[in-house]
Coordinates of C-alpha atoms and ligand atoms in Angstrom, one line a residue:
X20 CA 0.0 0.0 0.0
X21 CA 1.3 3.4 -0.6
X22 CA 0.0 5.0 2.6
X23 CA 2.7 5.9 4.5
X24 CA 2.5 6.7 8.7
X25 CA 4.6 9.7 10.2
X26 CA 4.9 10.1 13.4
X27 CA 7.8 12.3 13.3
X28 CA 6.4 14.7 11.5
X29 CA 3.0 14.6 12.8
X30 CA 4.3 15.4 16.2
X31 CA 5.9 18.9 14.7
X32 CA 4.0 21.3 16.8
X33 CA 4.6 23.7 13.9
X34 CA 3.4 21.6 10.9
X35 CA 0.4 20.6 13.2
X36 CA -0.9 24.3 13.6
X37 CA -0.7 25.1 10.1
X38 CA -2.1 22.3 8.7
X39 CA -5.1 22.5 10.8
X40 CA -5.4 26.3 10.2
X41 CA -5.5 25.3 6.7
X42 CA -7.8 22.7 6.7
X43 CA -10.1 25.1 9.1
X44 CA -10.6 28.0 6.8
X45 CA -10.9 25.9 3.8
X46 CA -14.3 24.4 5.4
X47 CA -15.9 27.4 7.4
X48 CA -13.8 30.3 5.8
X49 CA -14.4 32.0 8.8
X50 CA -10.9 31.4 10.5
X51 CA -9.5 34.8 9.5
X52 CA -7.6 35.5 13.1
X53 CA -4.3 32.7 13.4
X54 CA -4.5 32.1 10.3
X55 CA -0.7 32.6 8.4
X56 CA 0.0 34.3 5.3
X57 CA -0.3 32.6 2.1
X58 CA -3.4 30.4 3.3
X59 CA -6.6 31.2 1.8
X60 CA -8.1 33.6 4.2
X61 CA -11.3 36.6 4.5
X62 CA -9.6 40.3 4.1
X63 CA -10.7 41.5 7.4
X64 CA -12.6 39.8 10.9
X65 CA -16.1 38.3 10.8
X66 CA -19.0 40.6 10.9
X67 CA -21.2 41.2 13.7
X68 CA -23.7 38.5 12.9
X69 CA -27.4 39.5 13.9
X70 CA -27.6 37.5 17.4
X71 CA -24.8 39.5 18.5
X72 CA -27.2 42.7 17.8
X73 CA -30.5 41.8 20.3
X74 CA -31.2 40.4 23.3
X75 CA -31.9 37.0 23.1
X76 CA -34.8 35.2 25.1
X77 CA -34.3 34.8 28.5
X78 CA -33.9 31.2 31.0
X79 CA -38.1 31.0 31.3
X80 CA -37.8 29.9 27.7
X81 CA -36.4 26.4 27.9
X82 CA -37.6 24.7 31.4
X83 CA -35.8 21.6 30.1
X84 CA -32.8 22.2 27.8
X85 CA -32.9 20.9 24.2
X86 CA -29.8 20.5 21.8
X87 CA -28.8 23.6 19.3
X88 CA -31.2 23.6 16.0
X89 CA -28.5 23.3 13.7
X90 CA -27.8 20.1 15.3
X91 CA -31.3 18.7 14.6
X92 CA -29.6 15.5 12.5
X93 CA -28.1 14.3 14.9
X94 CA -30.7 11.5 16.2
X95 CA -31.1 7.9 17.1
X96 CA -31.8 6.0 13.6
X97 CA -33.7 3.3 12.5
X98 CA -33.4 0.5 9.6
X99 CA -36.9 -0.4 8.7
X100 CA -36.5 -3.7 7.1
X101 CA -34.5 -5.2 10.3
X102 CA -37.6 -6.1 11.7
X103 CA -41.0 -6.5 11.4
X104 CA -41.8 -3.5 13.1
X105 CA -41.3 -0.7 15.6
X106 CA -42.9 -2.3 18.3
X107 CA -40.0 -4.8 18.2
X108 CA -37.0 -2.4 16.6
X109 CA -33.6 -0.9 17.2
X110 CA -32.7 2.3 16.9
X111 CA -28.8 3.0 16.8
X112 CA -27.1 5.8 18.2
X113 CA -25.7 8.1 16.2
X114 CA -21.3 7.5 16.9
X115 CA -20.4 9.5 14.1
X116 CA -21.5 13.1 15.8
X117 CA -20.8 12.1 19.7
X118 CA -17.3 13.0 21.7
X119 CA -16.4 11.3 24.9
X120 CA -17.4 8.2 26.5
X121 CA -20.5 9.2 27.5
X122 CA -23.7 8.7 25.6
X123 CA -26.8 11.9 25.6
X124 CA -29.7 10.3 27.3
X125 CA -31.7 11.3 24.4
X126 CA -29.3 9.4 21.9
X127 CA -28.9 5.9 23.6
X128 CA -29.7 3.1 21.3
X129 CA -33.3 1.8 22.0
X130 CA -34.3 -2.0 21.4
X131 CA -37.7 -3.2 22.2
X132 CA -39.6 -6.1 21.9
X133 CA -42.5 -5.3 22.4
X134 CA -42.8 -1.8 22.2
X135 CA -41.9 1.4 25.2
X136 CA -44.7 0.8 28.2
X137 CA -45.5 3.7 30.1
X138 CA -44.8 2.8 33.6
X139 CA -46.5 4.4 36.6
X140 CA -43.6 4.5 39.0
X141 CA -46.3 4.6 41.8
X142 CA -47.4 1.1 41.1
X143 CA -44.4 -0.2 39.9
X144 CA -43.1 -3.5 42.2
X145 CA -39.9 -5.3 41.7
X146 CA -40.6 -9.0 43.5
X147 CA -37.7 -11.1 44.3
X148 CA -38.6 -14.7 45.1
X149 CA -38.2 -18.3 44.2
X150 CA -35.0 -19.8 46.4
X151 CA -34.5 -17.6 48.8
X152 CA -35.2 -16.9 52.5
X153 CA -37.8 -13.7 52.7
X154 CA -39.7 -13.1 49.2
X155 CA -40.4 -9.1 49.1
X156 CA -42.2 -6.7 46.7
X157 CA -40.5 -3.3 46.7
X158 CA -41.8 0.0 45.8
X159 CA -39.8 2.5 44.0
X160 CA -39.4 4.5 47.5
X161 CA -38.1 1.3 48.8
X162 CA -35.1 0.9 46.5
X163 CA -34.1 4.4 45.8
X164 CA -33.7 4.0 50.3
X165 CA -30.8 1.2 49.9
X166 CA -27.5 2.3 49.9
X167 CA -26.2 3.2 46.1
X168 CA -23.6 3.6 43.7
X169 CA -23.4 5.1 40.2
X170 CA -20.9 3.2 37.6
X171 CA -20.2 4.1 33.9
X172 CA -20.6 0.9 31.8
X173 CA -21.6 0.4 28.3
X174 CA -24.7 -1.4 27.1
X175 CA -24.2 -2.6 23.0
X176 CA -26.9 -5.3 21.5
X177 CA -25.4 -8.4 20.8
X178 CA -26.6 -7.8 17.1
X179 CA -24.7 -5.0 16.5
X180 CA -22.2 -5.2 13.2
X181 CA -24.8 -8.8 12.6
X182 CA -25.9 -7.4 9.2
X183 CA -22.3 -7.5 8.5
X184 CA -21.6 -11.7 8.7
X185 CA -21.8 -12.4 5.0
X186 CA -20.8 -9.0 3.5
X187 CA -20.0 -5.3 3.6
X188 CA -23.4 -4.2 3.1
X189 CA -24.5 -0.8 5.2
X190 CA -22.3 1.7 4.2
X191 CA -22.6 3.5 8.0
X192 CA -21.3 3.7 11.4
X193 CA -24.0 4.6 13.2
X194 CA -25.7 1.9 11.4
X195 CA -22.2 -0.8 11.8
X196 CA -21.8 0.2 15.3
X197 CA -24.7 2.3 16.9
X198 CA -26.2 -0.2 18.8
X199 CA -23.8 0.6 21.4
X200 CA -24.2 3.5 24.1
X201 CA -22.6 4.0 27.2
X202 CA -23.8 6.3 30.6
X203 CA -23.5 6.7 34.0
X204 CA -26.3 4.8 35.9
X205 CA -27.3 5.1 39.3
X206 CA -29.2 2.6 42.0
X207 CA -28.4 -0.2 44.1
X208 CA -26.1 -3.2 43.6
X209 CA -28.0 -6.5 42.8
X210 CA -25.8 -7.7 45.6
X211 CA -27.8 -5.5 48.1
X212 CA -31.0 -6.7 47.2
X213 CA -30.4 -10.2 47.6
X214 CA -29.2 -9.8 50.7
X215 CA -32.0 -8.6 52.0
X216 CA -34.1 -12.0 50.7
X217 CA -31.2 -13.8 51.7
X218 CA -30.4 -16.2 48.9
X219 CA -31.1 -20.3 49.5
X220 CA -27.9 -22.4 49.1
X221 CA -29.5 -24.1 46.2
X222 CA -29.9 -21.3 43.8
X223 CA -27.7 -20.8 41.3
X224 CA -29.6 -18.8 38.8
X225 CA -32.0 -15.8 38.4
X226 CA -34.4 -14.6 36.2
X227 CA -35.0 -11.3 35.7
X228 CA -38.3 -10.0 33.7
X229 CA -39.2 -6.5 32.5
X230 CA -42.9 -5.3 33.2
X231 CA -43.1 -4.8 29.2
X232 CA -45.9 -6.4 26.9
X233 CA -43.5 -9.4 26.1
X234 CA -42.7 -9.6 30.0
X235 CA -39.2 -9.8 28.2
X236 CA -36.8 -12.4 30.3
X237 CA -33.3 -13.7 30.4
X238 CA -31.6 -16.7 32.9
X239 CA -28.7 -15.4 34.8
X240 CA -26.0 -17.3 36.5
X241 CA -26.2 -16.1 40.5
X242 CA -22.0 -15.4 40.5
X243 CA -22.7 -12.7 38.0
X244 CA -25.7 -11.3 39.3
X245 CA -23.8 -11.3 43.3
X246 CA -20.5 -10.0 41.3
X247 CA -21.4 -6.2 39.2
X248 CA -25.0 -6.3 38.7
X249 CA -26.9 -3.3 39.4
X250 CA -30.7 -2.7 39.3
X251 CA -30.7 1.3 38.6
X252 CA -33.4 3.9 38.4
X253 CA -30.7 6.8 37.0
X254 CA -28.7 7.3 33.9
X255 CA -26.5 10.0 33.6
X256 CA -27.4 12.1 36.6
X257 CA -31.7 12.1 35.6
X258 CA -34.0 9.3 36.0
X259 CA -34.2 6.8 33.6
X260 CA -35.9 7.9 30.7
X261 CA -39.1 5.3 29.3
X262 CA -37.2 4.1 26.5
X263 CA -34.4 2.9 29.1
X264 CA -36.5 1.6 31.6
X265 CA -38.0 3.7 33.1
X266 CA -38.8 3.5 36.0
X267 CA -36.2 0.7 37.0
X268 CA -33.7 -1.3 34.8
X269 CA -30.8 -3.9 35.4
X270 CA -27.5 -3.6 34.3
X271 CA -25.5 -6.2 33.7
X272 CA -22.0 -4.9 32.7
X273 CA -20.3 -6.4 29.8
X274 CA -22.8 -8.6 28.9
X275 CA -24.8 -8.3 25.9
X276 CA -27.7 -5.5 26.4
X277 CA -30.7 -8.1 26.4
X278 CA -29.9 -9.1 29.7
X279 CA -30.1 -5.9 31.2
X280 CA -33.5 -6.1 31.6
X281 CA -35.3 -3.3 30.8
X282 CA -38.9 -1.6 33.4
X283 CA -37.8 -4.4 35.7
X284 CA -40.2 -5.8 37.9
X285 CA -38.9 -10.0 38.7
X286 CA -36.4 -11.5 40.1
X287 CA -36.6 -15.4 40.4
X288 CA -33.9 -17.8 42.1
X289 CA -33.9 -20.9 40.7
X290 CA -31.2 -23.7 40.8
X291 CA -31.4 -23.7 37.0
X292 CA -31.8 -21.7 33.7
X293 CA -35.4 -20.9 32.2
X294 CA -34.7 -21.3 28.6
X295 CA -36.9 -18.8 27.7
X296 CA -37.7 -17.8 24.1
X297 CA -35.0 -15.1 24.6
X298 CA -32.7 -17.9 25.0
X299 CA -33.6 -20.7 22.4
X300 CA -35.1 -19.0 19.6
X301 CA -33.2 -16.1 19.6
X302 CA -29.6 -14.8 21.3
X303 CA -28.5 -17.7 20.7
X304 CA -25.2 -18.6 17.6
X305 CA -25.9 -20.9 14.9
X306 CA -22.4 -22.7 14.4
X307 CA -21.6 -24.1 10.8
X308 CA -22.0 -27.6 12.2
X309 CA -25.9 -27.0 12.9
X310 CA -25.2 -26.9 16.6
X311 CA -26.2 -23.4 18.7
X312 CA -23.8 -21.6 21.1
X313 CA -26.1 -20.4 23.7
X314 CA -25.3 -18.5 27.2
X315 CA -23.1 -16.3 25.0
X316 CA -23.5 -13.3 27.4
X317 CA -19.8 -12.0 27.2
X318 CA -18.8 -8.9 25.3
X319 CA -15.5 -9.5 23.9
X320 CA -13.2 -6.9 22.9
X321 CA -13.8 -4.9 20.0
X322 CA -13.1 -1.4 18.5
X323 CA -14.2 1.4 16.0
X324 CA -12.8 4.5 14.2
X325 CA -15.4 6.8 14.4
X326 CA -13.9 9.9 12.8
X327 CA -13.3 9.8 9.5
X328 CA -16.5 7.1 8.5
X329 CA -18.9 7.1 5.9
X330 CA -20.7 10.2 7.3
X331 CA -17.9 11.9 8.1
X332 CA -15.6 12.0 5.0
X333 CA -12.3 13.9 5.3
X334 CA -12.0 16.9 3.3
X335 CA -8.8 17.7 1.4
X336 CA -4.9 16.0 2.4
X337 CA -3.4 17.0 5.6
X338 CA -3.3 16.2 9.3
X339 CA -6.2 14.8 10.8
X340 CA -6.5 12.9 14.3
X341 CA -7.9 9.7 13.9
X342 CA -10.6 8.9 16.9
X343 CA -12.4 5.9 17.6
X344 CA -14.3 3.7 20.6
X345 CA -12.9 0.8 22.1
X346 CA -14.4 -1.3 25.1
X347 CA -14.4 -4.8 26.0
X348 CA -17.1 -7.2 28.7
X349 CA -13.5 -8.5 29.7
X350 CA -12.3 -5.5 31.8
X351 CA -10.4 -2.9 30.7
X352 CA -9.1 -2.0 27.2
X353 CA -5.5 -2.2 27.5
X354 CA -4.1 -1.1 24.5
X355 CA -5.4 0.0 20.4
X356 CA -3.5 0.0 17.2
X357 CA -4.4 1.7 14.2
X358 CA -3.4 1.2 10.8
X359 CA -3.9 3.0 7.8
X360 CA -3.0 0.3 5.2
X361 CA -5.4 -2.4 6.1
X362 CA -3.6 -4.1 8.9
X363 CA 0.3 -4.5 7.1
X364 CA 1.2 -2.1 9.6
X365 CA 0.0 -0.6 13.3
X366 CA 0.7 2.2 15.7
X367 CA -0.4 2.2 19.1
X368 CA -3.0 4.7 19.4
X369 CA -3.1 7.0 22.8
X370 CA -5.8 6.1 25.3
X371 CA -7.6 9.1 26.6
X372 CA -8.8 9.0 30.5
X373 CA -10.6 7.9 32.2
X374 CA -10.0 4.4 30.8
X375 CA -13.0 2.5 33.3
X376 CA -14.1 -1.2 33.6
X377 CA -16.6 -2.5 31.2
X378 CA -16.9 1.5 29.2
X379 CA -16.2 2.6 26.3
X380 CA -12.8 4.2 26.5
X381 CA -11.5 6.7 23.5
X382 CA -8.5 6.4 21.8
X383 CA -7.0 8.9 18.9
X384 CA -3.8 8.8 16.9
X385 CA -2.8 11.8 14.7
X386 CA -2.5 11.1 10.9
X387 CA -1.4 13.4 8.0
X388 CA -3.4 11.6 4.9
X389 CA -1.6 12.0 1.8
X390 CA -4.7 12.3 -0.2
X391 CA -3.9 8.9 -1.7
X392 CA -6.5 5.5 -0.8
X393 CA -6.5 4.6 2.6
X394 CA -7.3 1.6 4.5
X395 CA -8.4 2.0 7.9
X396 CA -8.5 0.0 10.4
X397 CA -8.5 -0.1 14.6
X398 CA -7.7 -2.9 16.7
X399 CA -8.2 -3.1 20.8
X400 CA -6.6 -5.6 23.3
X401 CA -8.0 -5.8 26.2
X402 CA -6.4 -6.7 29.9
X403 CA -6.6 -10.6 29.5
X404 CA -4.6 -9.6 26.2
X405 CA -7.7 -11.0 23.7
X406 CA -7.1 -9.3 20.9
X407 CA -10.0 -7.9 18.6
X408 CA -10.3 -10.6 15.5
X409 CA -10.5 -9.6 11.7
X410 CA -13.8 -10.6 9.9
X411 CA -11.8 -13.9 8.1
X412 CA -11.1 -14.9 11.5
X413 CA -14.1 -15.2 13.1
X414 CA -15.9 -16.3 10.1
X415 CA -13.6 -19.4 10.1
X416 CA -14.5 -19.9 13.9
X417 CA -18.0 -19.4 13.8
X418 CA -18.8 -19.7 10.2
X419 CA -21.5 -16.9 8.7
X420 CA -25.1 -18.2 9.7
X421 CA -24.6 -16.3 13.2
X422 CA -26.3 -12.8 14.1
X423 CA -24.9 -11.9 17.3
X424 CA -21.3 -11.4 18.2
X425 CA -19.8 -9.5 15.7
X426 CA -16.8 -8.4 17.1
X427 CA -14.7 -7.8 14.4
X428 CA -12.0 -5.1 13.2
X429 CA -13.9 -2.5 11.3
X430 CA -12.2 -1.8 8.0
X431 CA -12.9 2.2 6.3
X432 CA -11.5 2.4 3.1
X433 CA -10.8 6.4 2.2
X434 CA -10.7 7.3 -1.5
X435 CA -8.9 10.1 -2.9
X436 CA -11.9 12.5 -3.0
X437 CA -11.6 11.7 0.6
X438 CA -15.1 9.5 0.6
X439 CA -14.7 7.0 3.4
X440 CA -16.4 3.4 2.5
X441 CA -17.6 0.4 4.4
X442 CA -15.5 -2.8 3.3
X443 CA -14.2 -5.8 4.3
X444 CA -11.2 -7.4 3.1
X445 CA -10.5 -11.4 2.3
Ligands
CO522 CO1 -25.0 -14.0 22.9

């Protein structure tokens, strides 16, 4: 590949400033101060535009803050033929126009199945019983009394990147990858709870059902439920909103999302699984040998550039900074290469704090593109030292009939125009 990487150069504070000065005023045209002679430039500073001229309105105008109007496409997305309808859909988030780890409560991914209830958090209960000591029904009041914690974990559908198995085929990241959000939740450790019903020596699993339509359900091993689960009434400093749960979720961290059971209202101790529907039917991995993985609840390590991608192209040669996602149901991500030539070579990228168990953690990596074809590509190890697979690797583990589990390395191939494509390679 003729893509070269320079890290030398790229780390010349002086060849930095002007090449993003450059690159500035050639999109907006409005960076007329800092920028140096010879670079396309205005002939004298910005007008004063007509908001600077009035009074704007005044804090009675927006009791509950909305983002900027200009902003307006940045939303959670659909894919209408995924399934049958949006009583039992996805939206994605949308990756491609979000900064940090931490997801806007408005632009979480949503996945139903069987549509949003509308929960009275009044008569909501959450009843823990089967094999354990005291059965109880608890009121909202009740839970929000017990001692609590707030974590940052991700949540990402095990589906996410599944319409990618067999072939390149949505040319998108927030349609690739937005089925992955990540927030700070508040509420009481699952631990806590079962405490209180004290827990029979023969249980060794729960299952936890959602107060939805489909009284959506999933078995649960007891270890994992007494290790990190939390059952959480808060995301990111508000209460939960309706398409998250409200009034009460679980989260399970770095497990797939399905098990972090969504307006939840049971808890049952049993001494083993329920194979449910959730757990037959579906979420579970057709093998090429006819067989079914199923239990597959882990999250393993896996990564994306999310800056440039298809809806963010890059706009002329010069230096960019590459940025991406990386997380892992493992732990912590431990380290992420990049490479621009479609994996012949790698730099490590730099990890930005905080880097936080079971969250997405960002990574970025500074690249001057030559304005020649690109390949792109980002690769996370995580602290057990998994390393993210390639597409040909995990379709010669796991064959192609699978949905769920898609955990491959991302590939974004740049054209000279400075398009960015979705594409796998053999
Ligand atoms: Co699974």
């Amino acid at each position: 590949m003729p893509v070269r990487s320079k890290p030398a150069e790229t780390s010349d504070p002086r060849l930095a400033r002007r090449s993003f000065l450059g690159i500035g005023a050639a999109l907006t045209g409005s960076l007329a101060l800092g920028v140096r002679p010879g670079h396309a430039q205005p002939a004298s500073p910005p007008a004063e535009p007509p908001w600077s001229q009035s009074i704007g309105p005044g804090v009675v105008d927006r009791p509950y803050g909305r983002p900027a109007d200009a902003e307006a496409d940045v939303i959670r997305r659909n894919v209408p033929w995924l399934t049958a309808g949006t009583e039992s859909s996805i939206s994605f988030s949308p990756l491609q126009s979000l900064h940090g780890i931490i997801t806007p409560n408005g632009l979480f991914f949503e996945r139903y199945h069987s549509g949003r209830p509308d929960v009275d958090p009044d008569q909501h209960r959450l009843m823990i019983h089967g094999l354990v000591e005291r059965p109880l029904i608890l009121t909202m009041k009740d839970i929000v009394r017990f001692p609590s914690v707030s974590r940052i974990h991700f949540i990402e559908c095990p589906a996410n990147g599944g319409m990618e198995w067999r072939a390149a085929q949505l040319n998108s990241l927030q349609f690739n990858h937005g089925m992955i959000s990540c927030a700070e939740w508040t509420g009481v450790r699952l631990s806590t709870l079962l405490e209180e019903v004290g827990v029979k020596k023969e249980a060794a699993w729960a299952m936890v059902e959602g107060a939805d339509g489909a009284h959506m359900n999933r078995s649960l091993p007891l270890h994992k439920c007494l290790d990190d689960c939390l059952v959480v009434y808060a995301q990111n400093g508000e209460a939960l909103r309706p398409e998250q749960g409200y009034p009460l979720r679980l989260v399970v961290p770095g497990w797939e999302g399905n098990v972090s059971i969504k307006w939840l209202r049971r808890i049952k101790l049993g001494d083993r699984p329920w194979y449910s529907r959730e757990e037959t039917s579906k979420y579970t991995d057709l093998m090429p040998d006819g067989t079914s993985r199923g239990f597959t609840w882990l999250i393993d390590a896996k990564s994306v550039i999310t800056f440039p991608c298809p809806e963010k192209p890059l706009s002329g040669p010069g230096l960019y900074e590459i940025r991406g996602l990386a997380w892992t149901g493992n732990g912590k991500v431990k380290r992420v290469d990049v490479s621009t030539d479609g994996g012949v070579n790698w730099q490590t990228a730099r990890l930005h704090e905080p880097v936080l168990s079971k969250a997405l953690t960002k990574f970025t990596l500074p690249w001057r593109w030559d304005g020649r074809p690109a390949l792109l590509e980002s690769r996370v190890i995580d602290e057990t030292g998994y390393v993210q697979p390639t597409i040909a690797q995990l379709r010669k583990q796991r064959g192609s009939n699978s949905v769920y589990h898609n955990n491959s390395i991302q590939t974004w191939q740049v054209k000279p125009d400075g398009s960015v494509f979705d594409v796998q390679l053999a």
